[in-house]
Short mmCIF file of N, CA and C in Angstrom, two decimals:
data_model
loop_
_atom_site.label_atom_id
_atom_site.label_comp_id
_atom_site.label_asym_id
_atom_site.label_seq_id
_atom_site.Cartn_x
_atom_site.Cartn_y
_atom_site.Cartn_z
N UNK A 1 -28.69 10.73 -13.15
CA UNK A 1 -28.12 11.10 -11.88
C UNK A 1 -26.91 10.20 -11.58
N UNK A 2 -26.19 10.96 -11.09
CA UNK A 2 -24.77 9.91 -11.07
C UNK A 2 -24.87 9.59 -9.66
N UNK A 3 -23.96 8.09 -9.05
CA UNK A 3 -23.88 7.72 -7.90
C UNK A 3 -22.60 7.20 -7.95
N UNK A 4 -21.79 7.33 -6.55
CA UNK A 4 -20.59 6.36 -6.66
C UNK A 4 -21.05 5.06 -5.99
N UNK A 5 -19.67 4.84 -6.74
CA UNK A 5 -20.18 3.06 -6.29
C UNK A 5 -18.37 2.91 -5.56
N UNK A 6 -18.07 2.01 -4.23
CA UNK A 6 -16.92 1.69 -3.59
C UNK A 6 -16.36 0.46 -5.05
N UNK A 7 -14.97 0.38 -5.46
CA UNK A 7 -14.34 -0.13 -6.15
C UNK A 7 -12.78 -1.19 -5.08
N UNK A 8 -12.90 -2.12 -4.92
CA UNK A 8 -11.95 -2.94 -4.06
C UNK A 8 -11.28 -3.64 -4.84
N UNK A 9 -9.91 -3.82 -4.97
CA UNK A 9 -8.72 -4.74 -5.80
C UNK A 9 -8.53 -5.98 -4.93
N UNK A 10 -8.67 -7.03 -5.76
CA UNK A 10 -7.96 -8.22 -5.28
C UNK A 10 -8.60 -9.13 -6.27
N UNK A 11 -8.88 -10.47 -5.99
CA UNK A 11 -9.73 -12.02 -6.54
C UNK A 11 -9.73 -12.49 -5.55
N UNK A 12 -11.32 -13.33 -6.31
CA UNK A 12 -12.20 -14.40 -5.57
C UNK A 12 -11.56 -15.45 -5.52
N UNK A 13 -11.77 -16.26 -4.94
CA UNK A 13 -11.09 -17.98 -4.64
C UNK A 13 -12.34 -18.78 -4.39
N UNK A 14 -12.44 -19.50 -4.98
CA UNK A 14 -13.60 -20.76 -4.69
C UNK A 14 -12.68 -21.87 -3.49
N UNK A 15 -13.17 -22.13 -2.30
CA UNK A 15 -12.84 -23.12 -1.91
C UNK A 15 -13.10 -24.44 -2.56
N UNK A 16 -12.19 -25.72 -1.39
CA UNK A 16 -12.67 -26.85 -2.08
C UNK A 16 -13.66 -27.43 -2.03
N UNK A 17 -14.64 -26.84 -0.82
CA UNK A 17 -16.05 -26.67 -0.33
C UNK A 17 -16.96 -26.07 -1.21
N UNK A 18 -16.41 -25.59 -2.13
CA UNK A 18 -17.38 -24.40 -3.07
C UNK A 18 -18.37 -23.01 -2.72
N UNK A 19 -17.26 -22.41 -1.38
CA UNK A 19 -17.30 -21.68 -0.95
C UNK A 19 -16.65 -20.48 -1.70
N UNK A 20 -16.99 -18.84 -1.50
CA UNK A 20 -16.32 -18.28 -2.52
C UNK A 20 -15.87 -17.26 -2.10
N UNK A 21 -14.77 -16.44 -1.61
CA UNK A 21 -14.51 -15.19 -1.02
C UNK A 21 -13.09 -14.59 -2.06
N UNK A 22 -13.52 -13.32 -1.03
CA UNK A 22 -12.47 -11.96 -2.17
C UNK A 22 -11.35 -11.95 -1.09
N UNK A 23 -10.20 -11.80 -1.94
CA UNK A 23 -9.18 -11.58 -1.03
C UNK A 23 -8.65 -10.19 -1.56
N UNK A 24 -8.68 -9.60 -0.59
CA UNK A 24 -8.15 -8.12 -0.75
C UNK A 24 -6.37 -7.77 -1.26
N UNK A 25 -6.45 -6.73 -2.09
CA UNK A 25 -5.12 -6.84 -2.57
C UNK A 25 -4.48 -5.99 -1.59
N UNK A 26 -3.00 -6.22 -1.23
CA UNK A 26 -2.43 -5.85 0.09
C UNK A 26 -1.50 -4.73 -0.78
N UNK A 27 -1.77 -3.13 0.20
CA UNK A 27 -1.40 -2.34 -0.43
C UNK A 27 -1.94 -1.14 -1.67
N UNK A 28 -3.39 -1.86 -1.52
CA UNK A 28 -4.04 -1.15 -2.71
C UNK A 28 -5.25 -0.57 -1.84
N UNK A 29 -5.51 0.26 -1.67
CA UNK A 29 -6.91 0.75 -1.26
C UNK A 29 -7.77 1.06 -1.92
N UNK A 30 -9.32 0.84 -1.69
CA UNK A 30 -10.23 0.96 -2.47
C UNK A 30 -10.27 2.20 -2.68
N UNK A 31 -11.34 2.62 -3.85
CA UNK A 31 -11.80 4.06 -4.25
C UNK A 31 -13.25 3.77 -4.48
N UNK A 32 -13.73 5.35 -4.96
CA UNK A 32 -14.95 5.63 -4.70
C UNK A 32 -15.28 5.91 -6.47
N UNK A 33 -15.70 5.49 -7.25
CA UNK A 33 -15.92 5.24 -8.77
C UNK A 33 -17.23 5.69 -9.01
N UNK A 34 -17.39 6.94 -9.82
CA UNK A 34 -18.93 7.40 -9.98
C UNK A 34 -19.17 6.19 -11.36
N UNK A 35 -20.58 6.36 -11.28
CA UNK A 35 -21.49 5.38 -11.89
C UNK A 35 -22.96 5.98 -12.22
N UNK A 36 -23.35 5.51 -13.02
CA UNK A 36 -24.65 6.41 -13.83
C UNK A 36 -25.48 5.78 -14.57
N UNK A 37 -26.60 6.05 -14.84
CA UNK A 37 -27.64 5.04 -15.78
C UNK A 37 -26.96 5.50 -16.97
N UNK A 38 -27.01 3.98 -17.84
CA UNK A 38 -26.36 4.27 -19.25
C UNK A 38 -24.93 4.25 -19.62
N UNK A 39 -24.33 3.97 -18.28
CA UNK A 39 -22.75 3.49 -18.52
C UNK A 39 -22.41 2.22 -19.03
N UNK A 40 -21.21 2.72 -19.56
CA UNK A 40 -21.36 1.19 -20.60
C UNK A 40 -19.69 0.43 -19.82
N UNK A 41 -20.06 -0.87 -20.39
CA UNK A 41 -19.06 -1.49 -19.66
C UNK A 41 -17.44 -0.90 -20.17
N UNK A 42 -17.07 -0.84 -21.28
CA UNK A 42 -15.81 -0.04 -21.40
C UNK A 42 -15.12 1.00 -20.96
N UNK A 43 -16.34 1.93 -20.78
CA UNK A 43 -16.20 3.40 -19.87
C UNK A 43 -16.31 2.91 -18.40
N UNK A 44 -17.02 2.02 -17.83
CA UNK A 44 -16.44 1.84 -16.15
C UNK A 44 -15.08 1.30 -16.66
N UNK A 45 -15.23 0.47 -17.54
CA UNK A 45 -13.60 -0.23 -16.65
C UNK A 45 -12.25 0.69 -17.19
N UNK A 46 -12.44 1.50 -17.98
CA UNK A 46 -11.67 2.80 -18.29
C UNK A 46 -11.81 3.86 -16.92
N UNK A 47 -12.78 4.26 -16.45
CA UNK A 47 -12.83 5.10 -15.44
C UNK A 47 -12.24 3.90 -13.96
N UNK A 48 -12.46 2.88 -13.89
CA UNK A 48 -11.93 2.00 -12.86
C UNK A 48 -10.22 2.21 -12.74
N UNK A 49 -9.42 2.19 -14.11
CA UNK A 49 -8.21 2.04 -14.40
C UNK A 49 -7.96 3.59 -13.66
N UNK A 50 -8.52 4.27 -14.89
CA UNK A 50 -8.17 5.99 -14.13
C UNK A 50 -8.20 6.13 -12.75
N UNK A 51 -9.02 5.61 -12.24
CA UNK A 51 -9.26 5.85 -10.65
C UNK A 51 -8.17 5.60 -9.47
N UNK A 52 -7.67 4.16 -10.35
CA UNK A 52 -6.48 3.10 -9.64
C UNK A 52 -5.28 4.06 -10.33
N UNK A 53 -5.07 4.59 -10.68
CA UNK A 53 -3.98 5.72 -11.29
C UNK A 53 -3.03 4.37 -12.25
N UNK A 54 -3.73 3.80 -13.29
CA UNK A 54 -3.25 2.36 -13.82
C UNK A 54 -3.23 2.35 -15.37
N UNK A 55 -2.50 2.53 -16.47
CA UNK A 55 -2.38 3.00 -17.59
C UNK A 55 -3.52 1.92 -18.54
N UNK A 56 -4.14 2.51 -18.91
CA UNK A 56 -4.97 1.78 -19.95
C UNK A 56 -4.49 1.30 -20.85
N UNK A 57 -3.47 1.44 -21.46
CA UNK A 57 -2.87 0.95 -22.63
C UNK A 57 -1.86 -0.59 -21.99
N UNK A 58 -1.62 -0.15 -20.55
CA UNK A 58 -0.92 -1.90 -20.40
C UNK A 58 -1.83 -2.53 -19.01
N UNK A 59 -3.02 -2.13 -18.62
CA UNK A 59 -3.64 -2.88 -17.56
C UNK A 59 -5.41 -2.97 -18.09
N UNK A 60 -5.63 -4.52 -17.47
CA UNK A 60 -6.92 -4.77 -18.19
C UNK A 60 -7.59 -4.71 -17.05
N UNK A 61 -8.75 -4.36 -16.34
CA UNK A 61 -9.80 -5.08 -15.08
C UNK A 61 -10.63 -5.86 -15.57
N UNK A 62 -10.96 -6.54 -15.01
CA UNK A 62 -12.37 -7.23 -14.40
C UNK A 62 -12.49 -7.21 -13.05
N UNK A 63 -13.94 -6.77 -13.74
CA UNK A 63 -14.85 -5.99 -12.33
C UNK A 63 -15.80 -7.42 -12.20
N UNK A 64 -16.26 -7.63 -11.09
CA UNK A 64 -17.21 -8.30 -10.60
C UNK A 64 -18.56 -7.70 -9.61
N UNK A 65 -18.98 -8.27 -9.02
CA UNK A 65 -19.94 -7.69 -8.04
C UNK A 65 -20.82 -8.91 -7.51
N UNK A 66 -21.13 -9.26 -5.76
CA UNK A 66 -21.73 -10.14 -5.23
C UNK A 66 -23.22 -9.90 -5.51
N UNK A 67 -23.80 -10.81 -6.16
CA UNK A 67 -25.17 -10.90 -6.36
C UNK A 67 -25.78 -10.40 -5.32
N UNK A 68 -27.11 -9.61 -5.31
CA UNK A 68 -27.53 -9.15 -4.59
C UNK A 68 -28.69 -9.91 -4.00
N UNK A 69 -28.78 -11.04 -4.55
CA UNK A 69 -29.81 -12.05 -3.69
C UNK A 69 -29.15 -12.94 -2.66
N UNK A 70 -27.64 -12.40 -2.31
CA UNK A 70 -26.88 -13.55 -1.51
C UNK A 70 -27.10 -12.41 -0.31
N UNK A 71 -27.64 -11.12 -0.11
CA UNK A 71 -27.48 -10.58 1.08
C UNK A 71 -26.29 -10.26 1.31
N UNK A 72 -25.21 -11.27 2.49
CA UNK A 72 -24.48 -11.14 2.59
C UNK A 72 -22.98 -11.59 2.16
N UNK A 73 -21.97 -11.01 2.27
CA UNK A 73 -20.87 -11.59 1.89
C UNK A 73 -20.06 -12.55 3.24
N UNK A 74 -20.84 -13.40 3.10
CA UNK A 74 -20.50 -14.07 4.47
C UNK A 74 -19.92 -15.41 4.56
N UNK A 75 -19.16 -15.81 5.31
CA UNK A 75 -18.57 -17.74 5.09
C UNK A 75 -19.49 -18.31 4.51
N UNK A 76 -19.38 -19.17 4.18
CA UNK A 76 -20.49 -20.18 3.40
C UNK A 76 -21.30 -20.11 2.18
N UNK A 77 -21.05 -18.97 2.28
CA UNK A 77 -22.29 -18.39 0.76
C UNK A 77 -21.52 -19.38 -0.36
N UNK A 78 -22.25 -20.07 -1.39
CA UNK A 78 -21.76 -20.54 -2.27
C UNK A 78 -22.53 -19.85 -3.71
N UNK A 79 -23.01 -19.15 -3.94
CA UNK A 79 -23.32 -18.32 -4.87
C UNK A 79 -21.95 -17.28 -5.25
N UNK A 80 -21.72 -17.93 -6.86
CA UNK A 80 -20.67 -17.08 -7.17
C UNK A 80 -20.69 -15.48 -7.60
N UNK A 81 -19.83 -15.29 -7.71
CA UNK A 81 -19.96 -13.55 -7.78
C UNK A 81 -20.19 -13.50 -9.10
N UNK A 82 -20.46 -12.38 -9.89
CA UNK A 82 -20.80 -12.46 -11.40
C UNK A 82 -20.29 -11.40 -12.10
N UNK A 83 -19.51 -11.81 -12.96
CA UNK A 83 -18.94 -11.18 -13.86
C UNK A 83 -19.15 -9.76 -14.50
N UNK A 84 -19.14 -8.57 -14.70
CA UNK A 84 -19.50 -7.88 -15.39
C UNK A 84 -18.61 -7.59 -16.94
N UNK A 85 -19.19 -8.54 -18.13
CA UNK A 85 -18.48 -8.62 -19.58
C UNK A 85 -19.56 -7.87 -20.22
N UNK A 86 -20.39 -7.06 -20.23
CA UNK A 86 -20.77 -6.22 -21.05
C UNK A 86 -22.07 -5.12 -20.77
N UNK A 87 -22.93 -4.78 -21.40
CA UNK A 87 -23.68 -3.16 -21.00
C UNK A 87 -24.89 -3.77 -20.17
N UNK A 88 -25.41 -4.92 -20.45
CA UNK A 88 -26.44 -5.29 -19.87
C UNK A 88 -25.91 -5.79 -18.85
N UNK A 89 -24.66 -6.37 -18.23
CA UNK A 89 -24.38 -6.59 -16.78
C UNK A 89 -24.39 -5.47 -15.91
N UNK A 90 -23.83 -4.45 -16.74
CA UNK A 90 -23.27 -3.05 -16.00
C UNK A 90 -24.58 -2.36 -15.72
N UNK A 91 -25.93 -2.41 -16.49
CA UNK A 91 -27.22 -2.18 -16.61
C UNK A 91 -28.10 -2.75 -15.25
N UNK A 92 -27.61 -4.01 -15.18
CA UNK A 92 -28.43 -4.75 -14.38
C UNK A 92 -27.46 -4.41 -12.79
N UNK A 93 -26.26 -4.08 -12.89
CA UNK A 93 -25.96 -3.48 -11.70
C UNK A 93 -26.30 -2.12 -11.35
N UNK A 94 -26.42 -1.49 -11.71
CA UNK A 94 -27.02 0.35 -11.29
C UNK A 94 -28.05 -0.37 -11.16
N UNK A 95 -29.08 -1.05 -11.61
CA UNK A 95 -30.19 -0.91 -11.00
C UNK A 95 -30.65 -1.40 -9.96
N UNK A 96 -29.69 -2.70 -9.76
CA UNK A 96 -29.64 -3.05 -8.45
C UNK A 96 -28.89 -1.96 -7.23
N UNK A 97 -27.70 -1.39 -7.66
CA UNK A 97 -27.23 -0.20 -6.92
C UNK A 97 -28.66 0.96 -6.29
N UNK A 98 -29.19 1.20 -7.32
CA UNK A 98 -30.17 1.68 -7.45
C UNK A 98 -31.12 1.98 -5.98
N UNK A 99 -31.70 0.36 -6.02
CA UNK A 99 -32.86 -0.03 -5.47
C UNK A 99 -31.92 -0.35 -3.75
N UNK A 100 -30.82 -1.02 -3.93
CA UNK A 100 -30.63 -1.94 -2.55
C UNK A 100 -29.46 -0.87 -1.93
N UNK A 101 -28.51 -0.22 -2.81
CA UNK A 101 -27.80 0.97 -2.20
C UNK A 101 -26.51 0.41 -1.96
N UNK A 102 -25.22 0.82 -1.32
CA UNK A 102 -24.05 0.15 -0.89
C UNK A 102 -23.18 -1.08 -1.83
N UNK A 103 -23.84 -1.41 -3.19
CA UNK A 103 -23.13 -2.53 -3.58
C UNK A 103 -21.46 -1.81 -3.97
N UNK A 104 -20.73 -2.99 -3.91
CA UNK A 104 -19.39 -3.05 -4.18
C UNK A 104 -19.18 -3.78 -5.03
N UNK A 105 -17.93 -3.06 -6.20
CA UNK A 105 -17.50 -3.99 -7.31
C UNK A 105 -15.88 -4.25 -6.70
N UNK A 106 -15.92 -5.50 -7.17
CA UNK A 106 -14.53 -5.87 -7.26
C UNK A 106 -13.83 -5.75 -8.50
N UNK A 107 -12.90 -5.37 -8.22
CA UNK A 107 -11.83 -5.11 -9.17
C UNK A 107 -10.04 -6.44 -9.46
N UNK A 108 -10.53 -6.72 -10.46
CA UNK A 108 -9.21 -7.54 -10.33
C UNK A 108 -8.07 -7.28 -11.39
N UNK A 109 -6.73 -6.67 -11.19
CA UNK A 109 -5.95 -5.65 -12.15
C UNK A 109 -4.96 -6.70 -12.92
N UNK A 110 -4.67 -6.92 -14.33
CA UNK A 110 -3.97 -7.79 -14.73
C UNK A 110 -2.82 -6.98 -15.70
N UNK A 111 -1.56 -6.74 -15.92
CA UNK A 111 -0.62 -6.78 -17.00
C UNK A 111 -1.57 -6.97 -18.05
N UNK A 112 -1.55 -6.55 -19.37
CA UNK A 112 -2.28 -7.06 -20.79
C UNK A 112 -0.26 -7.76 -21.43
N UNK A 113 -0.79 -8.55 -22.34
CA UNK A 113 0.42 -9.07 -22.77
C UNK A 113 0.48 -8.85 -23.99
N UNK A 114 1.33 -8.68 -24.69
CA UNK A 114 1.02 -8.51 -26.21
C UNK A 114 1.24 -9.66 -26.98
N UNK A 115 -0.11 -9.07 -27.47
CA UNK A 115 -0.84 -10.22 -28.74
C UNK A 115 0.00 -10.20 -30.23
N UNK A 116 0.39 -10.98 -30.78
CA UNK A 116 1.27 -10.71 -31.96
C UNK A 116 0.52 -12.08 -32.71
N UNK A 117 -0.24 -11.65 -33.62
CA UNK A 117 -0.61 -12.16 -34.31
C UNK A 117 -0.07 -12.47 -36.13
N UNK A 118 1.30 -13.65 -35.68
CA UNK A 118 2.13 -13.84 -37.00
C UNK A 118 1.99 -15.54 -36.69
N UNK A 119 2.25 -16.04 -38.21
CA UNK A 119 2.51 -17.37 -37.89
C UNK A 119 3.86 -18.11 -37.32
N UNK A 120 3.54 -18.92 -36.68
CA UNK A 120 4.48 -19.58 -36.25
C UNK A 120 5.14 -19.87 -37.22
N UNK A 121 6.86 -20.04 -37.11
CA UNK A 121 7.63 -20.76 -37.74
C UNK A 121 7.29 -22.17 -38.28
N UNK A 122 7.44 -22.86 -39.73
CA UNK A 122 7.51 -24.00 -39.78
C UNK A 122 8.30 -24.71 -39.20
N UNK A 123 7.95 -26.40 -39.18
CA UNK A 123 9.02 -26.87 -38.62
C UNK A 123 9.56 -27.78 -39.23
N UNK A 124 10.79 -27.33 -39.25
CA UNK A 124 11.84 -28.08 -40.26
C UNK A 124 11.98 -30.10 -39.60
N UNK A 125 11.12 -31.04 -41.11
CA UNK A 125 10.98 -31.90 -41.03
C UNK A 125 12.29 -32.75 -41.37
N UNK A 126 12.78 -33.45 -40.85
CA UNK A 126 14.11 -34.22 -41.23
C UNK A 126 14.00 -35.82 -40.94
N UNK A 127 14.51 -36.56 -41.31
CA UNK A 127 14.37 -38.17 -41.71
C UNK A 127 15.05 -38.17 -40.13
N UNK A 128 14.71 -39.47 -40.23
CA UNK A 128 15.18 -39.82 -38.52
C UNK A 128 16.70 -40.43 -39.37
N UNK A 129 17.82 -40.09 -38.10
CA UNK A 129 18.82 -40.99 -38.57
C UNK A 129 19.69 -41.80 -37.71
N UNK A 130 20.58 -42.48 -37.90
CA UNK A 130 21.26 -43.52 -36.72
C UNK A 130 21.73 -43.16 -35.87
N UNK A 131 21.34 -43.53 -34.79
CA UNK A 131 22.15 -43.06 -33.46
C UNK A 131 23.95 -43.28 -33.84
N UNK A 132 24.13 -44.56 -34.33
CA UNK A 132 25.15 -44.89 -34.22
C UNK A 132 26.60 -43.85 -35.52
N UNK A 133 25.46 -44.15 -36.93
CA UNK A 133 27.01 -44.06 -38.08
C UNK A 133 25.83 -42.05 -38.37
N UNK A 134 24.76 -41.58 -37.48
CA UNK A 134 24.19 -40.39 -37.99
C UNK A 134 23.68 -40.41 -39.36
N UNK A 135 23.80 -41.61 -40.23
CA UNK A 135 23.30 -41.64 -41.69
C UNK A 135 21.53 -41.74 -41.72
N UNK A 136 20.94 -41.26 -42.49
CA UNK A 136 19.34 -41.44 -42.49
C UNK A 136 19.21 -42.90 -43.60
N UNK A 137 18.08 -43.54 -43.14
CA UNK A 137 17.53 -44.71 -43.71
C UNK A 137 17.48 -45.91 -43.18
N UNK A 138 18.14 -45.90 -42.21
CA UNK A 138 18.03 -46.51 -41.12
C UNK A 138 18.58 -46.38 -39.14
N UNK A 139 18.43 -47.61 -38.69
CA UNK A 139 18.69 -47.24 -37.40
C UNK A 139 19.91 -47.99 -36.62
N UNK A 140 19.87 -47.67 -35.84
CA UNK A 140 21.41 -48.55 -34.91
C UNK A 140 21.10 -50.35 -34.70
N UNK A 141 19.64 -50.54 -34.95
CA UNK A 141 19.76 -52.14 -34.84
C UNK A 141 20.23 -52.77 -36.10
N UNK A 142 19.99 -52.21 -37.00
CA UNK A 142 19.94 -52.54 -38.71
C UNK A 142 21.43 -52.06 -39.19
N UNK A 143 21.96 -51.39 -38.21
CA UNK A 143 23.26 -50.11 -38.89
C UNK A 143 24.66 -51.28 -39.07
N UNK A 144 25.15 -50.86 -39.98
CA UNK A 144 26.52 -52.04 -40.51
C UNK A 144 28.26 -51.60 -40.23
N UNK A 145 27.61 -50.32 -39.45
CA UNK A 145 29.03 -50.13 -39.11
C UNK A 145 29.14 -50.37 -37.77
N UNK A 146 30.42 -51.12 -37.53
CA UNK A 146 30.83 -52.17 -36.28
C UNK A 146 31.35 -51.02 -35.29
N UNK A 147 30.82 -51.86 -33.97
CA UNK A 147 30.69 -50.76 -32.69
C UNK A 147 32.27 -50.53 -32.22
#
């Protein structure tokens, strides 16, 4: 049986208190993201992107969601929000969706950058040489040509 679940853009901030809140992204409005037993984490955050009208090929999410033993999302709570990185997070949220009803994922939208996986250039090793005459083998305290 499918259910939606509310989807909100922005990031969390830990205070210096170790307090933890979402700051809403300005300009972005939430959506309404169906969700289902057996969804796997790649397909939400593919259907998350689709939803945000956000190209999959250059935007990554991470989704989060406030533990559901904190109740509320309220000042002070210091219980951090928790990550959803794979099927058993996304698992363990429907079923909490499930049972308690109303949860919200956060959504946080990033650029992907491209990965280029070549080696770096060597780096061209050279003898140190004199400040003064530029010759290698020695230096300007030792150097014999007169200033």
């Amino acid at each position: 049986m499918e259910e939606t679940c509310m989807v909100l853009s922005g990031d969390w901030f830990c205070s210096d208190v170790g307090t933890w809140d979402f700051v809403i992204e300005i300009n972005r409005m939430g959506r309404m993201v169906e969700i289902y037993e057996g969804i796997g984490c790649k397909e939400l955050e593919g259907n998350v992107l689709r939803e945000f009208k956000l190209d999959e090929e250059r935007y990554r999410v991470s989704l989060s969601y406030w533990p559901p033993t904190s109740f509320e999302l309220a000042t002070g709570i210091r219980t951090p929000p928790v990550l959803i990185t794979n099927h058993g997070a996304v698992k363990y949220f429907c079923e909490h969706q499930k049972v308690k009803g109303g949860m919200n994922l956060f959504a946080k939208f990033e650029l992907k950058t491209d990965c280029v996986d070549t080696e770096a250039p060597k780096k061209k090793v050279t003898k140190n040489k004199c400040g003064r005459c530029r010759e290698e083998g020695h230096n300007r305290t030792n150097c014999s040509v007169a200033i």
